[in-house]
Coordinates of C-alpha atoms in Angstrom, one line a residue:
M1 CA 94.2 170.4 16.7
V2 CA 95.3 173.5 18.6
G3 CA 91.8 174.1 19.9
V4 CA 91.4 170.6 21.1
L5 CA 94.6 170.6 23.0
I6 CA 93.9 174.0 24.5
R7 CA 90.5 172.8 25.8
M8 CA 92.2 169.7 27.2
K9 CA 94.8 171.7 29.0
L10 CA 92.2 174.1 30.5
A11 CA 90.1 171.1 31.7
I12 CA 93.2 169.5 33.3
I13 CA 94.1 172.8 35.0
R14 CA 90.6 173.4 36.2
N15 CA 90.3 170.0 37.8
S16 CA 93.8 169.8 39.3
M17 CA 94.6 173.3 40.5
T18 CA 93.2 172.9 44.0
G19 CA 94.6 173.3 47.5
G20 CA 98.4 173.7 47.5
R21 CA 98.7 173.8 43.7
A22 CA 96.3 176.7 43.5
A23 CA 98.2 178.6 46.2
L24 CA 101.4 178.0 44.4
M25 CA 99.9 179.3 41.2
V26 CA 98.6 182.4 42.9
I27 CA 102.0 183.1 44.6
G28 CA 103.8 182.6 41.3
G29 CA 101.3 184.8 39.5
V30 CA 101.8 187.6 42.0
L31 CA 105.6 187.4 41.9
G32 CA 105.5 187.2 38.1
V33 CA 103.4 190.3 37.8
L34 CA 105.9 192.2 40.1
A35 CA 108.8 191.0 37.9
A36 CA 106.9 192.1 34.7
A37 CA 106.1 195.5 36.2
T38 CA 109.8 195.9 37.1
T39 CA 110.8 195.1 33.5
V40 CA 108.3 197.7 32.2
W41 CA 109.8 200.2 34.6
L42 CA 113.2 199.6 33.2
S43 CA 112.0 200.8 29.8
L44 CA 110.9 204.1 31.5
V45 CA 114.1 205.0 33.4
D46 CA 116.3 207.8 32.1
P47 CA 119.9 207.2 33.2
S48 CA 122.7 209.5 32.1
G49 CA 124.8 206.7 30.7
P50 CA 124.8 206.0 27.0
G51 CA 122.9 202.9 25.9
V52 CA 122.0 201.9 29.5
V53 CA 118.3 201.4 28.9
P54 CA 118.7 198.9 25.9
D55 CA 121.4 197.1 27.9
L56 CA 119.1 196.8 30.9
L57 CA 116.2 195.6 28.7
A58 CA 118.4 193.0 26.9
T59 CA 119.6 191.8 30.3
A60 CA 116.1 191.5 31.7
Y61 CA 114.9 189.6 28.6
L62 CA 117.9 187.2 29.0
V63 CA 116.7 186.6 32.6
W64 CA 113.2 185.9 31.3
L65 CA 114.6 183.5 28.7
L66 CA 116.6 181.6 31.3
G67 CA 113.5 181.5 33.5
W68 CA 111.6 179.8 30.7
V69 CA 114.4 177.4 30.0
V70 CA 115.0 176.3 33.6
G71 CA 111.4 176.8 34.9
P72 CA 109.8 173.8 33.1
V73 CA 112.8 171.6 34.3
W74 CA 112.2 172.7 37.9
G75 CA 108.4 172.2 37.6
A76 CA 108.9 168.6 36.3
S77 CA 106.3 167.4 33.7
S78 CA 104.1 169.8 31.8
V79 CA 100.3 169.6 31.9
L80 CA 100.2 167.9 28.5
R81 CA 102.9 165.3 28.4
V82 CA 104.3 164.4 25.0
D83 CA 104.3 160.7 25.9
H84 CA 100.6 160.7 26.0
F85 CA 100.4 161.6 22.3
A86 CA 103.3 159.4 21.0
L87 CA 101.1 156.7 19.6
L88 CA 98.4 158.9 18.0
P89 CA 98.2 158.8 14.2
V90 CA 99.0 162.5 14.0
P91 CA 101.9 164.0 12.0
R92 CA 104.7 165.2 14.3
R93 CA 104.7 168.8 13.0
Q94 CA 100.9 169.1 13.5
L95 CA 101.3 167.7 17.0
A96 CA 104.2 170.2 17.7
V97 CA 102.0 173.1 16.5
G98 CA 99.1 172.0 18.7
L99 CA 101.3 171.6 21.8
L100 CA 103.0 174.9 21.1
G101 CA 99.6 176.6 20.8
A102 CA 98.5 175.0 24.1
A103 CA 101.7 176.2 25.8
F104 CA 100.5 179.8 25.3
V105 CA 97.6 179.1 27.6
G106 CA 98.8 179.8 31.2
V107 CA 99.7 182.3 33.8
T108 CA 103.4 182.3 32.9
T109 CA 102.7 183.2 29.3
A110 CA 100.4 186.0 30.2
V111 CA 102.9 187.4 32.7
T112 CA 105.8 187.1 30.2
A113 CA 103.7 188.9 27.5
L114 CA 103.1 191.7 30.1
A115 CA 106.9 192.0 30.6
F116 CA 107.6 192.1 26.9
L117 CA 105.3 195.1 26.6
S118 CA 108.3 197.0 27.8
L119 CA 109.9 196.6 24.4
I120 CA 106.9 198.4 22.8
V121 CA 107.1 201.1 25.5
Y122 CA 110.8 201.6 24.7
G123 CA 109.9 201.7 21.0
L124 CA 107.3 204.5 21.6
R125 CA 110.0 206.5 23.3
Q126 CA 112.2 206.2 20.2
G127 CA 109.5 207.2 17.7
V128 CA 106.6 205.8 15.5
L129 CA 108.6 203.5 13.3
P130 CA 110.6 201.9 16.2
A131 CA 107.2 201.4 18.0
L132 CA 105.8 199.6 14.9
V133 CA 108.9 197.4 14.7
A134 CA 108.6 196.6 18.4
V135 CA 105.2 195.0 18.1
P136 CA 106.2 192.1 15.9
A137 CA 109.6 191.9 17.7
A138 CA 107.9 191.5 21.1
T139 CA 105.5 188.9 19.6
L140 CA 108.3 186.9 18.0
Q141 CA 110.2 187.2 21.3
L142 CA 107.3 185.6 23.2
V143 CA 107.0 182.8 20.7
L144 CA 110.7 182.2 20.9
V145 CA 110.9 181.8 24.7
V146 CA 107.9 179.6 24.8
L147 CA 109.2 177.3 22.1
L148 CA 112.7 177.3 23.5
S149 CA 111.3 176.2 26.9
R150 CA 109.7 173.1 25.2
A151 CA 112.8 172.3 23.2
S152 CA 115.1 172.8 26.2
Y153 CA 112.9 170.6 28.3
S154 CA 113.4 167.7 25.8
F155 CA 117.1 168.5 25.7
F156 CA 117.6 168.4 29.4
G157 CA 115.6 165.2 29.6
L158 CA 118.0 163.6 27.1
I159 CA 121.2 164.6 29.0
A160 CA 119.7 163.9 32.4
R161 CA 120.0 160.1 31.9
G162 CA 123.7 160.0 32.9
R163 CA 125.7 161.2 35.9
V164 CA 127.2 164.2 34.2
G165 CA 123.9 165.3 32.7
S166 CA 122.1 164.9 36.0
A167 CA 124.7 166.9 37.8
F168 CA 124.5 169.7 35.1
T169 CA 120.7 169.8 35.4
G170 CA 120.9 170.0 39.2
L171 CA 123.4 172.9 39.0
M172 CA 121.1 174.7 36.6
L173 CA 118.2 174.3 39.0
A174 CA 120.3 175.4 41.9
A175 CA 121.4 178.5 40.0
F176 CA 117.8 179.3 39.2
L177 CA 116.9 179.0 42.9
V178 CA 119.8 181.2 44.0
L179 CA 118.9 183.9 41.4
T180 CA 115.3 183.7 42.4
Q181 CA 115.9 184.2 46.1
S182 CA 119.1 186.4 46.0
G183 CA 118.9 188.1 42.7
W184 CA 118.4 191.4 44.5
I185 CA 122.1 191.3 45.5
V186 CA 123.0 191.7 41.8
V187 CA 120.6 194.6 41.4
V188 CA 122.0 196.3 44.5
A189 CA 125.5 195.8 43.1
L190 CA 124.5 197.4 39.8
I191 CA 123.0 200.4 41.7
Y192 CA 126.1 200.9 43.8
S193 CA 128.3 200.7 40.7
D194 CA 128.9 203.3 38.0
V195 CA 127.3 201.5 35.1
L196 CA 124.1 203.6 35.3
T197 CA 126.1 206.7 34.7
T198 CA 129.0 205.5 32.5
G199 CA 127.2 202.7 30.8
F200 CA 128.0 199.0 30.6
P201 CA 131.3 197.7 29.2
S202 CA 131.2 197.4 25.4
E203 CA 132.0 193.6 25.6
Y204 CA 129.0 193.0 27.9
S205 CA 126.7 195.1 25.6
T206 CA 127.9 193.1 22.5
V207 CA 127.3 189.7 24.2
V208 CA 123.9 190.5 25.7
R209 CA 122.6 191.8 22.4
A210 CA 124.0 188.9 20.3
I211 CA 121.8 186.5 22.3
P212 CA 118.4 185.9 20.6
S213 CA 116.7 187.5 23.6
G214 CA 118.3 190.8 22.7
W215 CA 117.5 190.8 19.0
G216 CA 114.2 192.7 19.6
V217 CA 116.0 195.5 21.4
V218 CA 118.6 195.7 18.6
A219 CA 115.8 195.8 15.9
V220 CA 114.2 198.8 17.7
E221 CA 117.6 200.6 18.0
T222 CA 118.6 200.1 14.4
T223 CA 115.2 201.4 13.2
H224 CA 115.6 204.5 15.3
N225 CA 119.1 205.0 13.7
G226 CA 117.6 204.7 10.3
H227 CA 119.0 201.2 9.4
W228 CA 115.5 199.6 8.8
W229 CA 117.0 196.9 6.7
R230 CA 118.9 195.6 9.7
A231 CA 115.7 195.5 11.7
V232 CA 114.0 193.5 8.9
G233 CA 116.9 191.1 8.9
L234 CA 116.7 190.6 12.7
L235 CA 113.0 189.9 12.5
A236 CA 113.6 187.4 9.7
A237 CA 116.3 185.8 11.8
M238 CA 113.9 185.4 14.7
V239 CA 111.3 183.8 12.4
A240 CA 114.0 181.4 11.0
L241 CA 115.2 180.5 14.5
I242 CA 111.6 179.8 15.5
G243 CA 111.1 177.6 12.5
L244 CA 114.3 175.6 13.2
L245 CA 113.4 175.1 16.8
L246 CA 109.9 173.9 15.9
L247 CA 111.3 171.5 13.3
G248 CA 113.9 170.1 15.7
W249 CA 111.4 169.8 18.5
S250 CA 108.8 168.1 16.3
R251 CA 111.3 165.4 15.4
T252 CA 111.5 164.4 19.1
L253 CA 107.7 163.9 19.4
G254 CA 106.3 160.5 18.9
S255 CA 109.7 158.9 18.7
F256 CA 110.5 155.5 20.3
R257 CA 111.8 155.4 23.8
H258 CA 115.5 156.1 23.9
G259 CA 117.8 153.5 25.3
R260 CA 118.5 154.0 29.0
A261 CA 122.1 154.7 30.1
T262 CA 123.1 151.8 32.2
I263 CA 125.3 153.1 35.1
R264 CA 127.5 150.3 36.5
G265 CA 130.5 150.1 38.7
S266 CA 134.1 149.6 37.7
G267 CA 134.7 146.9 35.1
H268 CA 137.7 145.7 37.1
A269 CA 136.0 145.1 40.4
P270 CA 137.9 143.0 43.0
R271 CA 136.8 139.5 43.9
A272 CA 133.8 139.5 46.2
T273 CA 134.8 139.1 49.8
R274 CA 133.0 139.6 53.1
P275 CA 132.2 143.3 53.6
V276 CA 133.8 145.3 56.3
L277 CA 130.4 146.1 57.8
A278 CA 128.3 143.0 57.8
G279 CA 124.6 142.8 58.7
R280 CA 121.3 143.9 57.4
T281 CA 121.7 147.6 58.3
A282 CA 125.2 147.7 56.7
A283 CA 123.7 146.1 53.5
V284 CA 121.1 148.9 53.3
V285 CA 123.9 151.4 53.8
R286 CA 125.9 150.0 50.9
K287 CA 122.9 149.8 48.7
E288 CA 122.0 153.5 49.5
L289 CA 125.6 154.7 48.9
R290 CA 125.5 153.0 45.5
T291 CA 122.2 154.6 44.7
W292 CA 123.4 158.0 45.7
W293 CA 126.4 157.5 43.3
R294 CA 124.5 155.8 40.4
D295 CA 120.9 157.0 40.3
P296 CA 120.6 160.2 38.1
A297 CA 117.8 161.5 40.4
R298 CA 120.0 161.2 43.5
I299 CA 123.0 162.8 41.7
Q300 CA 120.7 165.7 40.7
M301 CA 119.8 166.1 44.4
L302 CA 123.5 166.2 45.3
A303 CA 124.1 168.9 42.7
I304 CA 121.2 171.0 43.9
V305 CA 122.4 170.9 47.5
L306 CA 126.0 171.9 46.5
G307 CA 125.0 174.5 43.9
W308 CA 122.4 176.2 46.2
A309 CA 124.6 176.3 49.3
L310 CA 127.7 177.5 47.5
G311 CA 125.8 179.9 45.3
T312 CA 123.9 181.4 48.2
A313 CA 127.2 182.0 50.1
L314 CA 129.3 183.2 47.2
L315 CA 126.8 185.6 45.5
P316 CA 127.2 188.3 48.2
L317 CA 130.9 188.6 47.1
T318 CA 129.6 190.8 44.3
L319 CA 129.1 193.4 47.1
D320 CA 132.6 192.6 48.5
W321 CA 130.8 191.1 51.5
N322 CA 132.1 187.7 52.6
A323 CA 130.2 187.3 55.9
T324 CA 128.0 184.7 54.4
L325 CA 130.9 182.3 53.7
P326 CA 130.8 180.5 57.1
W327 CA 127.1 179.7 56.7
A328 CA 127.6 177.7 53.5
G329 CA 127.9 174.5 55.5
P330 CA 124.7 175.0 57.6
A331 CA 122.9 175.9 54.4
M332 CA 124.1 172.6 52.8
A333 CA 122.8 170.6 55.8
L334 CA 119.4 172.4 55.6
M335 CA 119.0 171.8 51.8
A336 CA 120.0 168.2 52.1
A337 CA 117.0 167.4 54.2
T338 CA 114.8 169.4 51.8
V339 CA 115.7 167.4 48.7
A340 CA 115.7 164.0 50.5
C341 CA 112.1 164.3 51.6
N342 CA 110.7 161.4 49.4
L343 CA 113.2 158.6 49.6
Y344 CA 110.6 155.8 49.6
G345 CA 108.6 157.5 46.8
E346 CA 111.6 157.5 44.5
D347 CA 112.2 153.8 45.0
G348 CA 108.7 152.9 44.0
T349 CA 107.2 149.5 44.8
A350 CA 110.6 148.2 45.9
L351 CA 109.2 148.8 49.3
W352 CA 107.6 145.3 49.2
L353 CA 111.1 143.8 49.7
T354 CA 111.4 145.5 53.0
L355 CA 107.9 144.5 54.1
Q356 CA 108.4 140.9 53.1
T357 CA 111.6 140.5 55.0
G358 CA 110.5 142.4 58.1
T359 CA 113.5 144.7 58.0
E360 CA 111.8 148.0 58.5
R361 CA 114.1 149.2 61.3
Q362 CA 117.3 148.2 59.4
D363 CA 116.0 149.9 56.3
V364 CA 115.3 153.2 58.0
R365 CA 118.5 153.2 60.0
G366 CA 120.5 152.2 57.0
R367 CA 119.1 155.1 55.0
Q368 CA 119.9 157.5 57.8
W369 CA 123.6 156.3 58.1
A370 CA 124.0 156.6 54.3
Y371 CA 122.5 160.1 54.4
L372 CA 125.1 161.1 57.0
L373 CA 128.0 159.5 55.1
V374 CA 127.0 161.4 51.9
F375 CA 126.2 164.8 53.3
G376 CA 128.2 164.8 56.6
P377 CA 131.7 165.0 55.2
L378 CA 130.7 167.5 52.5
T379 CA 129.0 169.8 55.1
V380 CA 132.0 169.6 57.5
A381 CA 134.5 170.2 54.7
V382 CA 132.7 173.3 53.3
T383 CA 132.1 174.7 56.8
V384 CA 135.7 174.4 57.8
G385 CA 137.2 175.6 54.5
F386 CA 134.9 178.6 54.0
T387 CA 135.2 179.7 57.6
L388 CA 139.0 179.6 57.6
Y389 CA 139.1 181.5 54.3
S390 CA 136.7 184.2 55.5
G391 CA 138.7 184.7 58.8
Y392 CA 135.5 185.1 60.9
T393 CA 136.7 183.3 64.0
W394 CA 133.6 184.5 66.0
A395 CA 131.4 182.2 63.9
W396 CA 132.9 179.0 65.3
P397 CA 130.6 178.7 68.3
W398 CA 127.6 179.3 66.0
L399 CA 128.7 176.7 63.5
L400 CA 129.5 174.1 66.1
A401 CA 125.9 174.6 67.3
L402 CA 124.2 174.7 63.9
V403 CA 125.9 172.0 61.9
P404 CA 125.3 168.9 64.1
A405 CA 121.8 170.0 64.9
L406 CA 120.9 170.5 61.2
L407 CA 122.5 167.3 60.2
G408 CA 120.9 165.2 62.9
G409 CA 117.5 166.9 62.6
G410 CA 117.7 166.7 58.9
V411 CA 118.4 163.0 58.8
G412 CA 115.4 162.4 61.1
L413 CA 113.1 164.7 59.2
A414 CA 114.1 163.2 55.8
V415 CA 113.0 159.6 56.7
F416 CA 110.0 160.8 58.7
T417 CA 108.7 162.9 55.8
S418 CA 109.5 160.1 53.4
V419 CA 107.2 157.8 55.3
V420 CA 104.4 160.2 56.6
A421 CA 104.1 162.4 53.5
L422 CA 104.8 159.9 50.8
A423 CA 104.6 161.1 47.2
P424 CA 104.3 158.2 44.8
G425 CA 106.6 158.0 41.9
P426 CA 107.3 155.5 39.1
D427 CA 109.5 152.5 39.6
A428 CA 113.0 152.9 38.4
H429 CA 112.4 150.6 35.4
K430 CA 109.1 152.3 34.6
R431 CA 110.2 155.9 34.8
P432 CA 109.1 158.1 31.9
D433 CA 111.4 158.6 28.9
N434 CA 112.3 162.0 30.4
P435 CA 114.0 161.4 33.7
L436 CA 113.0 164.8 34.9
E437 CA 109.4 163.6 35.2
Q438 CA 109.5 162.3 38.7
A439 CA 107.3 162.4 41.8
E440 CA 106.1 165.9 42.5
T441 CA 106.9 167.0 46.1
P442 CA 106.4 170.8 46.1
W443 CA 104.7 171.2 49.4
Q444 CA 106.8 168.6 51.2
S445 CA 110.0 170.4 50.2
Q446 CA 108.7 173.8 51.1
V447 CA 107.4 172.7 54.5
L448 CA 110.5 170.7 55.3
F449 CA 112.8 173.6 54.5
W450 CA 111.2 175.8 57.2
V451 CA 110.7 172.9 59.7
G452 CA 114.3 172.1 59.2
L453 CA 115.2 175.4 60.9
L454 CA 113.8 174.3 64.2
P455 CA 116.3 171.6 65.3
P456 CA 119.1 174.1 66.0
V457 CA 116.9 176.4 68.0
P458 CA 118.0 175.1 71.5
A459 CA 121.7 175.3 70.5
V460 CA 121.3 178.8 69.0
V461 CA 119.5 180.0 72.1
T462 CA 122.5 178.8 74.2
V463 CA 125.0 180.6 72.0
V464 CA 122.9 183.8 72.1
L465 CA 122.7 183.7 75.9
G466 CA 126.5 183.2 76.0
T467 CA 127.0 186.2 73.7
V468 CA 124.6 188.4 75.7
C469 CA 126.0 187.4 79.1
D470 CA 129.6 187.4 77.8
N471 CA 130.0 183.9 79.2
A472 CA 132.6 181.8 77.3
A473 CA 131.5 178.5 78.8
L474 CA 127.9 179.1 77.8
L475 CA 129.0 180.4 74.4
W476 CA 130.8 177.2 73.6
A477 CA 128.2 175.0 75.2
G478 CA 126.1 175.4 72.1
G479 CA 128.2 172.8 70.3
P480 CA 127.4 169.9 72.8
V481 CA 123.7 171.1 72.9
G482 CA 123.5 171.0 69.1
L483 CA 125.1 167.6 68.9
A484 CA 122.8 166.2 71.6
T485 CA 119.7 167.8 69.9
G486 CA 120.7 166.4 66.5
A487 CA 121.4 162.9 67.8
L488 CA 118.2 162.8 69.8
L489 CA 116.0 164.1 66.8
G490 CA 117.7 161.7 64.4
W491 CA 117.1 158.7 66.6
W492 CA 113.6 159.6 67.7
L493 CA 112.2 160.6 64.3
G494 CA 113.8 157.5 62.8
R495 CA 112.0 155.4 65.5
V496 CA 108.7 157.1 64.6
A497 CA 109.3 156.4 60.9
V498 CA 110.0 152.7 61.7
K499 CA 106.8 152.4 63.7
R500 CA 104.9 154.1 60.9
L501 CA 106.4 151.9 58.3
R502 CA 105.5 148.7 60.2
S503 CA 101.9 149.8 60.9
R504 CA 101.2 151.4 57.5
G505 CA 103.5 149.5 55.2
P506 CA 100.8 147.8 53.1
E507 CA 98.9 151.1 52.7
M508 CA 102.1 152.8 51.6
L509 CA 102.7 150.0 49.1
F510 CA 99.2 150.4 47.8
H511 CA 99.8 154.2 47.5
L512 CA 103.0 153.6 45.5
R513 CA 101.3 151.0 43.2
T514 CA 98.1 153.0 42.4
G515 CA 99.0 156.6 43.1
H516 CA 95.9 156.8 45.5
A517 CA 95.9 156.6 49.2
A518 CA 94.3 153.5 50.7
E519 CA 90.9 153.9 52.4
T520 CA 91.0 153.3 56.1
T521 CA 88.3 151.7 58.2
T522 CA 88.3 154.6 60.7
V523 CA 87.3 157.2 58.2
K524 CA 84.1 156.9 56.1
A525 CA 84.3 157.3 52.4
D526 CA 81.6 159.9 52.3
V527 CA 83.1 162.2 54.9
P528 CA 83.8 165.6 53.3
T529 CA 87.2 167.1 53.5
V530 CA 87.9 170.4 55.2
E531 CA 87.9 173.2 52.6
L532 CA 89.4 176.6 53.3
T533 CA 87.3 179.7 53.0
R534 CA 88.2 182.4 50.6
R535 CA 89.6 184.5 53.4
E536 CA 91.7 181.6 54.7
S537 CA 93.0 180.9 51.3
L538 CA 94.1 184.6 50.8
V539 CA 95.7 184.6 54.3
A540 CA 97.6 181.4 53.4
V541 CA 98.9 182.8 50.1
F542 CA 100.1 186.1 51.6
S543 CA 101.6 184.3 54.6
W544 CA 103.7 182.1 52.2
I545 CA 104.8 185.4 50.5
L546 CA 105.5 187.6 53.5
G547 CA 106.7 184.9 55.9
P548 CA 110.0 184.1 54.1
L549 CA 110.6 187.8 53.4
C550 CA 110.2 188.7 57.0
L551 CA 112.3 185.7 58.3
F552 CA 115.3 185.8 56.0
P553 CA 115.8 189.1 54.1
Q554 CA 114.4 191.3 56.9
G555 CA 115.3 189.1 59.9
V556 CA 118.2 186.6 59.6
V557 CA 120.3 188.6 57.1
P558 CA 120.2 191.8 59.3
V559 CA 121.2 189.7 62.3
M560 CA 124.2 188.3 60.3
I561 CA 125.1 191.9 59.3
L562 CA 124.9 193.1 62.9
L563 CA 127.0 190.2 64.1
A564 CA 129.6 190.9 61.4
G565 CA 129.7 194.6 62.2
A566 CA 129.3 195.5 58.5
D567 CA 128.2 198.9 57.4
L568 CA 125.4 197.9 55.0
R569 CA 121.8 199.1 55.0
L570 CA 120.5 198.3 51.4
W571 CA 116.8 197.4 51.8
F572 CA 117.0 195.9 55.3
L573 CA 114.4 197.7 57.5
A574 CA 116.1 197.1 60.8
L575 CA 119.4 198.7 59.7
Y576 CA 117.7 202.0 59.1
F577 CA 116.8 202.4 62.8
P578 CA 119.1 203.9 65.4
D579 CA 121.6 201.5 67.1
P580 CA 119.5 200.7 70.2
L581 CA 116.5 199.6 68.0
R582 CA 118.3 197.5 65.3
W583 CA 118.6 194.3 67.3
P584 CA 114.9 194.4 68.6
I585 CA 113.6 195.1 65.1
A586 CA 115.6 192.3 63.5
I587 CA 114.5 189.8 66.1
L588 CA 110.9 191.0 65.8
M589 CA 111.0 190.4 62.0
V590 CA 112.4 186.9 62.6
M591 CA 109.5 186.1 65.0
L592 CA 107.0 187.6 62.6
G593 CA 108.4 185.5 59.8
I594 CA 108.2 182.3 61.9
L595 CA 104.6 183.2 62.9
L596 CA 103.5 183.8 59.3
L597 CA 105.1 180.6 58.1
F598 CA 103.5 178.6 61.0
Q599 CA 100.2 180.1 59.9
A600 CA 100.8 179.2 56.3
I601 CA 101.7 175.6 57.1
Q602 CA 98.7 175.2 59.3
L603 CA 96.3 176.5 56.8
T604 CA 97.9 174.6 53.9
T605 CA 97.7 171.3 55.7
K606 CA 94.2 172.0 57.1
G607 CA 92.5 171.1 53.8
R608 CA 94.4 167.8 53.6
H609 CA 92.7 166.4 56.8
S610 CA 89.3 164.8 56.8
C611 CA 86.6 165.7 59.2
G612 CA 85.7 163.1 61.8
P613 CA 82.4 161.3 61.5
S614 CA 79.5 163.3 62.8
P615 CA 77.9 162.0 65.9
G616 CA 74.7 160.0 65.5

């Protein structure tokens, strides 16, 4: 059973990992190897504080455990979905063992195994017996995190059927994103603190070792101290926990579909009257507002936007640096467009209602107004509140330029991407038993995140010119420029989406029904697609890695530090240069990041276009 499922998984990966998915796998593998190498390095450090190395290793293993728990939720459905085997005449425990064995085949498992070698390295530093105990401890630790990821995926799928569960899942995903992109802030805070010399607080050490991810470290320590029976007990506890998780997970396999949570409005609704805003567009607005409030998938989007923006702005407070607080609002507006990139794909074949009634314009405009009503007040409230709390009055011209441009450009890009880059998903009544298994939009979200930074460029340039020229009128003119840019982009991109929906509506409906794009008469079926060369593929991968690093950590963040006048250098390259060169280097890194991201987007989308028919 295990061998059959492993071969099936390898065949699926071999035939599906092409183009953007292959690039994402390579990028994830490179970043994972770097994280694993860092974990091994932690086992080799020699700080002066007592018990610092085991505490660091236990913390690192906890991070790996959380990554395995949240990672599958973020990546949606696994390669081998449980629903596909539900009706097979196979015992549940046998199916669970087979799926668990297949879960060990993958890049993530190999990278995690490399990271857990650090426990063996730490055991070798303690002696022969601790090293011998570290081998089964590291093995059981790997089995535990893999099995826990499968069990937690089923658990999150159960709780994500309601509003509270969807919000909780979205906050978990947002926390995972924040730690992935800004976890270095926590590392820097640890370096600047005294824990490496005085050791971690005893309460923290107790908690981090009591979690199952720290049991292997405790087993190695107790063996070194001569308490081998405690080490045996910890290993037996890990085996028992694995058995309980396997038993509990196996009981969820092959079960009947669970009853769906029906989310309705108030049971004491007032008598139906004529709505305040009548008309077709207003009807779409009301429908969309109810969807944003009732649909678990939309609630999860809202939680991701709030969690990511607030977490990104609040995490630097660990360094006593509050200059990021005013930018929580613009970050919220940017992430809102990123998560709302597939509005029509999430509604499924309900598109036929719009096509049959000829209300394409009203549908697009209604979705845009609902988007603004949902995210506009939240963005404005967070911007005003956080800026007043931080006390950075110099940020007001920048915020007045950024917020309207990001909101207007985001609402236009959201509907435009939902129509042009449609990712088909199941209808609401045909969604899988696990609500987390929705339409996959990895490349749409990534591209839209970086494209969403372009709308505020004219307004930001205006504010920069006002700052450099010390012209108050030009400085505050960024607000009207941002408002005009956002309104223009929102109207124009919505108009393009309406035209696309009218001209390609039947093809979009076919795509939603079948999952395959409809053939057009202008492109021959036997025309080959453009394939990237090996050099172009490598350039695209490294551009996706280096572009964000140059743009944000080495470009935008140093610019914000220079504007705030803070005395921080950390790992920002521009801040290590003399004063006359700091601004040019920071701006150069921003331009380099934009160039690399433009090249990555261009190469990634190149393989998705078809070559024109050859002449003759």
